[in-house]
Short mmCIF file of C-alpha atoms in Angstrom, two decimals:
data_model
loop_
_atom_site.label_atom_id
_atom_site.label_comp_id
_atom_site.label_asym_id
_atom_site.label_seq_id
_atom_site.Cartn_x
_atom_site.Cartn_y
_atom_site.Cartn_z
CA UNK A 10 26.39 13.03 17.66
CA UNK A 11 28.33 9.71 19.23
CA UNK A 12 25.34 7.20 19.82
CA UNK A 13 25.53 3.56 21.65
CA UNK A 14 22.76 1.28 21.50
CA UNK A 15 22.88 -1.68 24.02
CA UNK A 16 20.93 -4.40 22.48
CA UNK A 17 21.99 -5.40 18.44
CA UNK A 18 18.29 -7.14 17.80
CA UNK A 19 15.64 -5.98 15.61
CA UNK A 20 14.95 -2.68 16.89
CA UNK A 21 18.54 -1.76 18.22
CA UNK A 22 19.91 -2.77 15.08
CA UNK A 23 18.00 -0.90 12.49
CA UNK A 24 18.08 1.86 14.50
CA UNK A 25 22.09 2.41 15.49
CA UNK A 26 22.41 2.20 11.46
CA UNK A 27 19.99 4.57 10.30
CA UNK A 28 21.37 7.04 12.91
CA UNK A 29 24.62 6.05 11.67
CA UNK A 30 23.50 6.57 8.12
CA UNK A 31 22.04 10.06 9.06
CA UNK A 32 25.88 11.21 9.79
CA UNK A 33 26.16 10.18 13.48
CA UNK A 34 28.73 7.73 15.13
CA UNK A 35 27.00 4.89 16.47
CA UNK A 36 28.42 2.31 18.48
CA UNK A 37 25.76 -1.20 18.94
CA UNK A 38 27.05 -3.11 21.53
CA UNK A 39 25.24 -6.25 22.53
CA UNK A 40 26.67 -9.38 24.82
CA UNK A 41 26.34 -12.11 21.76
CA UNK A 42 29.73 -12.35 20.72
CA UNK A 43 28.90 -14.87 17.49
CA UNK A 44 25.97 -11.66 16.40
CA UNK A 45 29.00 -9.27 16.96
CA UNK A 46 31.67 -10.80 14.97
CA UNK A 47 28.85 -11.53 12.31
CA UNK A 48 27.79 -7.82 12.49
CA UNK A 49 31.31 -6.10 12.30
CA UNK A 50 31.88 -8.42 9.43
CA UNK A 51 29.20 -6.52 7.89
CA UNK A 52 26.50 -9.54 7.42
CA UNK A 53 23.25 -9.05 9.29
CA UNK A 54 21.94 -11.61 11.65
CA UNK A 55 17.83 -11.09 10.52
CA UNK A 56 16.28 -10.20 7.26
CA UNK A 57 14.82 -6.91 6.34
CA UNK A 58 14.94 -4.87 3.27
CA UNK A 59 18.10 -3.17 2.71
CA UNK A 60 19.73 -3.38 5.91
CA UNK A 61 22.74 -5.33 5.50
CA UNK A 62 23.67 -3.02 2.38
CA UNK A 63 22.89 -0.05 5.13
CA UNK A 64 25.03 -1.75 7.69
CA UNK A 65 28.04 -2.68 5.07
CA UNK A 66 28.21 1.08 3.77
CA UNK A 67 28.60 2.65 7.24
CA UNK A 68 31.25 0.17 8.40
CA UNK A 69 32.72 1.48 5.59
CA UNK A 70 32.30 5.06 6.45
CA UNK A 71 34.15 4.72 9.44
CA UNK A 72 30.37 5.77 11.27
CA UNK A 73 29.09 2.13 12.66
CA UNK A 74 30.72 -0.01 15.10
CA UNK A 75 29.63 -3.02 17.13
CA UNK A 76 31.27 -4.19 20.64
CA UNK A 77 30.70 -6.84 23.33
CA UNK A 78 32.52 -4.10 25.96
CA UNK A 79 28.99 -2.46 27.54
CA UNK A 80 31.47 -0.50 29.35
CA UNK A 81 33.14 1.32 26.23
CA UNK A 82 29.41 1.86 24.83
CA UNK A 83 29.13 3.96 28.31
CA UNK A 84 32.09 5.78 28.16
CA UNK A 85 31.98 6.77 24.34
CA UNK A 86 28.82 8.17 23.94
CA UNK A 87 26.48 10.67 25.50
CA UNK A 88 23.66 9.31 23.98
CA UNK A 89 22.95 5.68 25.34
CA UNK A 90 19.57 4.18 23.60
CA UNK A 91 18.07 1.30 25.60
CA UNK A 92 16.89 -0.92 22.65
CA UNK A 93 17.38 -4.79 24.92
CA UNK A 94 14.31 -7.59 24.41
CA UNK A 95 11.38 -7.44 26.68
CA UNK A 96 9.98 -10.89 26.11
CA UNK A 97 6.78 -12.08 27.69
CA UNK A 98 6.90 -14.16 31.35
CA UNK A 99 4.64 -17.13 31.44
CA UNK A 100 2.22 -14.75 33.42
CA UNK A 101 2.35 -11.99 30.33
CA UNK A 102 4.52 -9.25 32.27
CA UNK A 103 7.11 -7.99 30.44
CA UNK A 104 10.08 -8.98 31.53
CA UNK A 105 12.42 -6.77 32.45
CA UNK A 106 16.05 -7.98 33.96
CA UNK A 107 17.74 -6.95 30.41
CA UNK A 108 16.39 -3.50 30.78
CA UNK A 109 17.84 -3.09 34.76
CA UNK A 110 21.07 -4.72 33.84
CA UNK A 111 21.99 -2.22 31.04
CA UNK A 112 20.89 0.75 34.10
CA UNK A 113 23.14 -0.58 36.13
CA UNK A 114 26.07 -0.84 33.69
CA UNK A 115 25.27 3.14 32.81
CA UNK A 116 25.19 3.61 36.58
CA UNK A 117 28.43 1.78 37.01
CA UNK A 118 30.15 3.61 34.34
CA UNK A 119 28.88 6.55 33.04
CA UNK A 120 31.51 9.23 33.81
CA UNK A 121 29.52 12.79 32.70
CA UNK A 122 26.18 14.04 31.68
CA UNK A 123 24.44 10.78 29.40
CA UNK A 124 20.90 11.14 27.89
CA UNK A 125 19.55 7.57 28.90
CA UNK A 126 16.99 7.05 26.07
CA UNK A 127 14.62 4.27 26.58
CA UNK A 128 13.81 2.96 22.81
CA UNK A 129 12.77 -0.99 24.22
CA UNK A 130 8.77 -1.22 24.29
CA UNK A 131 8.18 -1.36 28.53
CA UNK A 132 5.32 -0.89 30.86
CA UNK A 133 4.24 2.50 32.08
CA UNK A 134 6.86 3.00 35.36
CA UNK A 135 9.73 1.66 33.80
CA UNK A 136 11.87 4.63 33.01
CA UNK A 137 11.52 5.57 36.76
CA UNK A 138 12.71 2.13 37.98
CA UNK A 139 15.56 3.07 35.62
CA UNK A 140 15.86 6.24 37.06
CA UNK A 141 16.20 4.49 40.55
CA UNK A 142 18.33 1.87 39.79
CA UNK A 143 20.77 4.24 38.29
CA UNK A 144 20.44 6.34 41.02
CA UNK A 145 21.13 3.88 43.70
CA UNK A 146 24.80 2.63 41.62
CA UNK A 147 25.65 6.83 41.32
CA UNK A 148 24.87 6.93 45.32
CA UNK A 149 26.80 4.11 45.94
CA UNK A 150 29.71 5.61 43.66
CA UNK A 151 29.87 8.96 45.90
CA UNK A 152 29.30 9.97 42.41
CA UNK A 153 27.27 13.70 41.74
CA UNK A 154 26.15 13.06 37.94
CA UNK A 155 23.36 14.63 35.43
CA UNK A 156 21.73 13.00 33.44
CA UNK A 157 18.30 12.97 31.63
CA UNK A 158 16.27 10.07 31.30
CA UNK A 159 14.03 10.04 28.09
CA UNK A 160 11.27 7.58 27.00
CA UNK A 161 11.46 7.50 22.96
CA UNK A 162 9.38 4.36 21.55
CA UNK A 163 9.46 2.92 18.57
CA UNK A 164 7.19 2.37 15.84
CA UNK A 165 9.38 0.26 12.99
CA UNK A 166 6.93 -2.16 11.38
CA UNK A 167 9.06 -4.96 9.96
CA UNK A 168 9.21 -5.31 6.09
CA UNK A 169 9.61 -1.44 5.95
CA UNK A 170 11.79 -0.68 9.38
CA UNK A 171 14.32 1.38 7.28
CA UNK A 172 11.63 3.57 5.88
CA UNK A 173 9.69 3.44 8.93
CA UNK A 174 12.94 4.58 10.87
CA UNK A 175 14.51 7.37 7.85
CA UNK A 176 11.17 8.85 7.36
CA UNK A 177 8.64 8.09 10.61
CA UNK A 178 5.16 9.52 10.60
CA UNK A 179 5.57 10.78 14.51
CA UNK A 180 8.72 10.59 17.02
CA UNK A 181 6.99 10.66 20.77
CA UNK A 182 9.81 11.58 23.27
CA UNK A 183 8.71 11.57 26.86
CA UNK A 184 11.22 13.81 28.83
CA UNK A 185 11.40 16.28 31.88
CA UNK A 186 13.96 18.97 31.09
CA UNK A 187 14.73 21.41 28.59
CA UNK A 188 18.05 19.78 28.03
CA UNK A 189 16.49 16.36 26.83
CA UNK A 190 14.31 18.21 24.38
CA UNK A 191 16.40 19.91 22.73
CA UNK A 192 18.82 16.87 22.27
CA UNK A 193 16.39 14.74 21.33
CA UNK A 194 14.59 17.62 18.54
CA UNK A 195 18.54 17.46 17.25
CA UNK A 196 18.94 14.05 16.88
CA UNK A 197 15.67 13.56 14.89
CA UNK A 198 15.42 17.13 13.39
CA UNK A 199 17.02 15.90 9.99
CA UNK A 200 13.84 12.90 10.16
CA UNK A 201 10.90 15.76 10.15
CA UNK A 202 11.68 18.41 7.54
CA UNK A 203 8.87 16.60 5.75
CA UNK A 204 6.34 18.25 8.80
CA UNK A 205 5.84 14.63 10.55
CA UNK A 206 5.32 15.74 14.36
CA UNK A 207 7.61 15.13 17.80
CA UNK A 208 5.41 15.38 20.37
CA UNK A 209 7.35 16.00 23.68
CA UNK A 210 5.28 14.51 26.28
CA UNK A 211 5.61 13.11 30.30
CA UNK A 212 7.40 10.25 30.49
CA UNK A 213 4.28 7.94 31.95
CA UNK A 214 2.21 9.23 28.38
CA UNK A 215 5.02 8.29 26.48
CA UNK A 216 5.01 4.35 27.23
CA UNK A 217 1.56 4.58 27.42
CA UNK A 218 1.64 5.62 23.93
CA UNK A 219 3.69 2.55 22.44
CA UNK A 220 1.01 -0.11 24.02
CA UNK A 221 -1.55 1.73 22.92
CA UNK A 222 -0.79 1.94 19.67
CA UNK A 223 -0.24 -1.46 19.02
CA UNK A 224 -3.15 -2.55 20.95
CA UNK A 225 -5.21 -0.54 18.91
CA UNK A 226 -3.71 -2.37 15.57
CA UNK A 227 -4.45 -5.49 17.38
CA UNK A 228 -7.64 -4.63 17.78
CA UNK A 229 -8.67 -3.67 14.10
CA UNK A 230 -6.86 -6.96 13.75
CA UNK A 231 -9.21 -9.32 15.60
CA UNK A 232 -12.44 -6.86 14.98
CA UNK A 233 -12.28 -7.88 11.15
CA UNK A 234 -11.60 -11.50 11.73
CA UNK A 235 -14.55 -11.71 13.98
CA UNK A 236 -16.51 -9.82 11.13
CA UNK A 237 -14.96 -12.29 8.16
CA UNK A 238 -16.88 -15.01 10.57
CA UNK A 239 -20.33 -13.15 10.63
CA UNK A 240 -19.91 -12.02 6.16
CA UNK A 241 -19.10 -16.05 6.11
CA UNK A 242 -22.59 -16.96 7.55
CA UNK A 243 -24.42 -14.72 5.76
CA UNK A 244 -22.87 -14.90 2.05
CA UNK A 245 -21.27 -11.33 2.44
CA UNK A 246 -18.12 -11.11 0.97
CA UNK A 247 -15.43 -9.51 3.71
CA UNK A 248 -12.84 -7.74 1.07
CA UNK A 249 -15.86 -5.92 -0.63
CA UNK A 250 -17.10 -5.05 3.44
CA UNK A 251 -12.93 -3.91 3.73
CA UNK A 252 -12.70 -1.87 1.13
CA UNK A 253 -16.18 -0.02 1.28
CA UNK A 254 -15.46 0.66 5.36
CA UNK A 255 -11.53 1.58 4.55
CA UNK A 256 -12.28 4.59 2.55
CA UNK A 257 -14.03 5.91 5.67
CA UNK A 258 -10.84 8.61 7.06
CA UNK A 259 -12.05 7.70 10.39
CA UNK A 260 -11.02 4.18 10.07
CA UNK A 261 -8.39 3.78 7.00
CA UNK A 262 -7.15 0.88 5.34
CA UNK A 263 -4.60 -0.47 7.54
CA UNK A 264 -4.71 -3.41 9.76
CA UNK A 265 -8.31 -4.51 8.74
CA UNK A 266 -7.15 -7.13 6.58
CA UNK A 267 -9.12 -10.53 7.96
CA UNK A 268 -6.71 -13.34 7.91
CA UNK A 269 -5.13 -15.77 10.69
CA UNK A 270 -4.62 -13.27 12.86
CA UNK A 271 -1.48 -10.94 14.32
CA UNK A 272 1.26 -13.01 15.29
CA UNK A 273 5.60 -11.67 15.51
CA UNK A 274 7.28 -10.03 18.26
CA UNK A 275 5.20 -7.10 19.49
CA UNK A 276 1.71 -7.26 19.27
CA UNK A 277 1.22 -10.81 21.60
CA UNK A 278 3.53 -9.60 24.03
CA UNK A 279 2.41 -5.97 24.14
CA UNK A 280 -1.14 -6.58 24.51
CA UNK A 281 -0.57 -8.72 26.84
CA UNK A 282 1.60 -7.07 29.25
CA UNK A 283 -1.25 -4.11 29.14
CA UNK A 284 -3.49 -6.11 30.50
CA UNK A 285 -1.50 -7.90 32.71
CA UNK A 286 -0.31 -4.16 33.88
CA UNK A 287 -3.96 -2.69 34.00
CA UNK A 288 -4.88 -6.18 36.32
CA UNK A 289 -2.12 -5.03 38.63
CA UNK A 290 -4.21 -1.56 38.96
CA UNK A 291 -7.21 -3.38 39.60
CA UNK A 292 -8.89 -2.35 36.21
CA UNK A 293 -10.06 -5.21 33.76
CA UNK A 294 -9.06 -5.05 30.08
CA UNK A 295 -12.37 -6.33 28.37
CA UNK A 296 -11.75 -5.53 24.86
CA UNK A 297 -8.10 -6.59 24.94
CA UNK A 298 -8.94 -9.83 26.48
CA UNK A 299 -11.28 -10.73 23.51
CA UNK A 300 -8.84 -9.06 20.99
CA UNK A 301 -6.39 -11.43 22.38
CA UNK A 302 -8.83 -14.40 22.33
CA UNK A 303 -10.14 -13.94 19.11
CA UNK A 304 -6.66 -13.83 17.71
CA UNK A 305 -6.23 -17.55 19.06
CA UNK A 306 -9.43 -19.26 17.89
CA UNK A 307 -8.90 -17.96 14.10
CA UNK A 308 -5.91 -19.74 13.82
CA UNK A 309 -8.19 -22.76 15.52
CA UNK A 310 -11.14 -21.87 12.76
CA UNK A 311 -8.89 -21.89 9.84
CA UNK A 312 -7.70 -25.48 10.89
CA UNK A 313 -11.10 -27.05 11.78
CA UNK A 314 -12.16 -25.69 8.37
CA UNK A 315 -9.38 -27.71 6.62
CA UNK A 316 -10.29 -30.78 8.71
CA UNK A 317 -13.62 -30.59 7.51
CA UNK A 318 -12.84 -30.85 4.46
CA UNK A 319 -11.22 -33.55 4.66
CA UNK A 320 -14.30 -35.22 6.61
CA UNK A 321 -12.28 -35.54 10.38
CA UNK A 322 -9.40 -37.26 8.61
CA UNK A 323 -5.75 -35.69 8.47
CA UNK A 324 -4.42 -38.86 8.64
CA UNK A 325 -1.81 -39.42 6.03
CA UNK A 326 -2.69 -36.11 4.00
CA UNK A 327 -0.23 -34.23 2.26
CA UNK A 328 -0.82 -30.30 3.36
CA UNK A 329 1.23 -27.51 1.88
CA UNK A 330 1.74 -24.02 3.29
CA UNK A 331 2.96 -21.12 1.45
CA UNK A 332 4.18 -18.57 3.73
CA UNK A 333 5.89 -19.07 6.74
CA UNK A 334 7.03 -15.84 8.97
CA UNK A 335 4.64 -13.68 10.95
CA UNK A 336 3.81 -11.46 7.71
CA UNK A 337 5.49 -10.88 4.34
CA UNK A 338 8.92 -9.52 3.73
CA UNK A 339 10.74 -10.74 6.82
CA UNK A 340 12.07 -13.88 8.19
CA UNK A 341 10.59 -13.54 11.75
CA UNK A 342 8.61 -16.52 12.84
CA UNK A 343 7.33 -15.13 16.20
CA UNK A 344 4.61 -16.59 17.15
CA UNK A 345 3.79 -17.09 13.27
CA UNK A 346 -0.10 -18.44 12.71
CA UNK A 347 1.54 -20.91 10.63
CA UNK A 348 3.83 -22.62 12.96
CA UNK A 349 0.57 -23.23 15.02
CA UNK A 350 -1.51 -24.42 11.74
CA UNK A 351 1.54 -26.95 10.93
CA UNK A 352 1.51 -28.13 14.79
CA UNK A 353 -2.15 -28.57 14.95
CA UNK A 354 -1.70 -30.73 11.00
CA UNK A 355 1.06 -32.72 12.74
CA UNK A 356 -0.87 -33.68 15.77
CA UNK A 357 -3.14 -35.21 12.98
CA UNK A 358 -0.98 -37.34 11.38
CA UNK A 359 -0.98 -34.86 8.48
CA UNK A 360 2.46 -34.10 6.56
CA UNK A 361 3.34 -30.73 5.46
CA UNK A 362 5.10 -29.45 3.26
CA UNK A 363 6.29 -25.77 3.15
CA UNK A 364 7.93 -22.54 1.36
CA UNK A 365 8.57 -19.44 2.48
CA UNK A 366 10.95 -16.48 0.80
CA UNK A 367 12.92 -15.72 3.92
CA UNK A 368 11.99 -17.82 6.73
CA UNK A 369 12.85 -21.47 5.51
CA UNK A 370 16.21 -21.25 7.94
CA UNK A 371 13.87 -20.24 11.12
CA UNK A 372 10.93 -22.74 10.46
CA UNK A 373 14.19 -25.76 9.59
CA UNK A 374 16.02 -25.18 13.42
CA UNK A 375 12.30 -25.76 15.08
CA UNK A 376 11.15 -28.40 13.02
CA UNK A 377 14.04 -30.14 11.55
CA UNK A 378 12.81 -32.84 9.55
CA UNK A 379 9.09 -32.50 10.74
CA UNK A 380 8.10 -30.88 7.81
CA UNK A 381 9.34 -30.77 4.51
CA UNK A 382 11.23 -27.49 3.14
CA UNK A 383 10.66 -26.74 -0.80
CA UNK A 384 13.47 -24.81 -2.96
CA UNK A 385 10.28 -23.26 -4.85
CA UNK A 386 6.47 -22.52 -4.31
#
């Protein structure tokens, strides 16, 4: 199949070269001309496991190609996969112009049937204020053209995107026509022999599905921190309280790790923009509220506790952090717990000193010569 993904970050990326490594030809375009050159010279511009080896060895198969020309990634393909950043707006929406620019590039271009596949995480609605704002460019056009659009999130956990992407637990496609499922159960067929499911759902339950899934991760998240607080108190010891409620199948053992909380690039911004979407409805998100709260004030906990220690007194103190990104085995430092541990230390008049396998280059163009960066740990 001939595949363009608009948008060359994290979750475009590693998915236009796993398709393209599944046999397809796969075209990333993104509008970052340095990331481009970088890309086609076969170096990756973020860290995860085994994807610049992925993304040198289709170059070299003649199946992966990158481009700044949106237009040619229209033209090229019949399978366009919307995979821009939705970043948070100071209110918590989701913000959205990246999204409606790439529909209106499809509308302005597209010159046959195109399955408009919407892999960026976005608010329930979305897809049909793609639908409209292609629409309105096709109308404008004098233009009479099919095409299906499909809501297809994603569910790539970084550290193990590749894996999560070659061999996913579930693919959720939310589609309308018999067309779009049968395209889509071709493109990922090769994914499921192992019996994984596709569910084929509306396209409404199908963005639903992506925020709530990763609110309910951020909510095991914050449930166990608030827990470590209580086993604290009362001399219980919160790994032994892990393990004996993980082996519970209702529950399992992932995400109830207590730590400093969830930080990186989807869970902040995708809780919040559910409950800022749910306030626009008039419903109150309770739960997610405190999830989101209780994320905060660990991070605020876990510093007190260290300034206790040190009777009140940072001044002049020599703190060292080991680890640095948002979780192990990346170099993403979106909206890391330790980047708001090291402001909190410098505030104090506390230095810091830091290491960190992959994120050292991140953490050194926000902090300069802040902090110190160490070779070792």
């Amino acid at each position: 199949m001939k595949i363009s993904v608009f948008g060359a970050g994290y979750v475009g990326l590693v998915t236009g070269v796993c398709f393209a490594d599944m046999g397809n030809e796969t075209l990333c375009a993104d509008i970052d001309e340095n990331k481009v050159n970088q890309l086609t010279q076969g170096r990756s511009p973020i860290y995860e496991p085994g994807l610049e080896q992925l993304i040198q060895s289709n170059i070299k198969a003649g199946r992966l190609h990158f481009t700044t020309d949106l237009k040619r990634a229209v033209a090229e393909s019949d399978v366009l996969i919307l995979a821009v950043g939705t970043p948070p707006r100071e209110d918590g929406s989701a913000e959205l112009k990246y999204i409606f620019s790439v529909a209106e590039t499809i509308g302005a271009f597209m010159l046959g049937y195109r399955a408009v596949v919407m892999k960026s995480t976005v608010p329930v609605g979305t897809c049909a204020r793609v639908q409209a704002v292609i629409d309105s460019i096709l109308k404008q056009r004098g233009a009479k053209l099919e095409y299906d659009m499909i809501s297809n999130p994603e569910f790539l956990k970084e550290g193990t995107a590749i894996e999560d992407c070659l061999k996913p637990s579930r693919v959720v496609v939310g589609c309308h026509s018999e067309r779009a499922q049968k395209l889509m159960k071709r493109l990922y067929d090769p994914l499921l022999r192992s019996g994984n499911p596709l569910h084929f759902m509306d396209l409404f339950s199908s963005e639903m599905t992506k925020y709530a899934a990763n609110a309910m991760l951020a909510t095991k998240i914050s449930f166990m921190n608030e827990l470590s607080r209580v086993c604290e108190k009362v001399g219980a010891d919160i790994e032994s309280v892990r393990q004996g409620i993980g082996s519970d199948p209702r529950i399992g053992n992932s995400f109830i790790y207590s730590g400093l909380g969830y930080g990186g690039s989807c869970f902040p911004k995708d809780v919040s923009a559910l409950v800022h979407a749910a306030a626009t409805l008039g419903e109150d998100m309770k739960i997610l509220k405190a999830v989101e709260a209780t994320n905060q004030f660990q991070r605020e906990r876990f510093f007190n506790k260290i300034k206790q220690h040190f009777e009140g007194y940072l001044e002049g103190k020599k703190i060292a952090l080991w680890g640095l990104s948002f979780k192990p085995g990346t170099d993403d430092i979106r909206d890391a717990p330790s980047m708001k541990i090291i402001d909190l230390l410098l505030n104090e008049g506390a230095s810091v000193a830091a290491y960190d396998p992959e994120a050292m280059g991140n953490i050194k163009q926000v902090y300069n010569d802040k902090i110190k960066l160490t070779k070792t740990s």
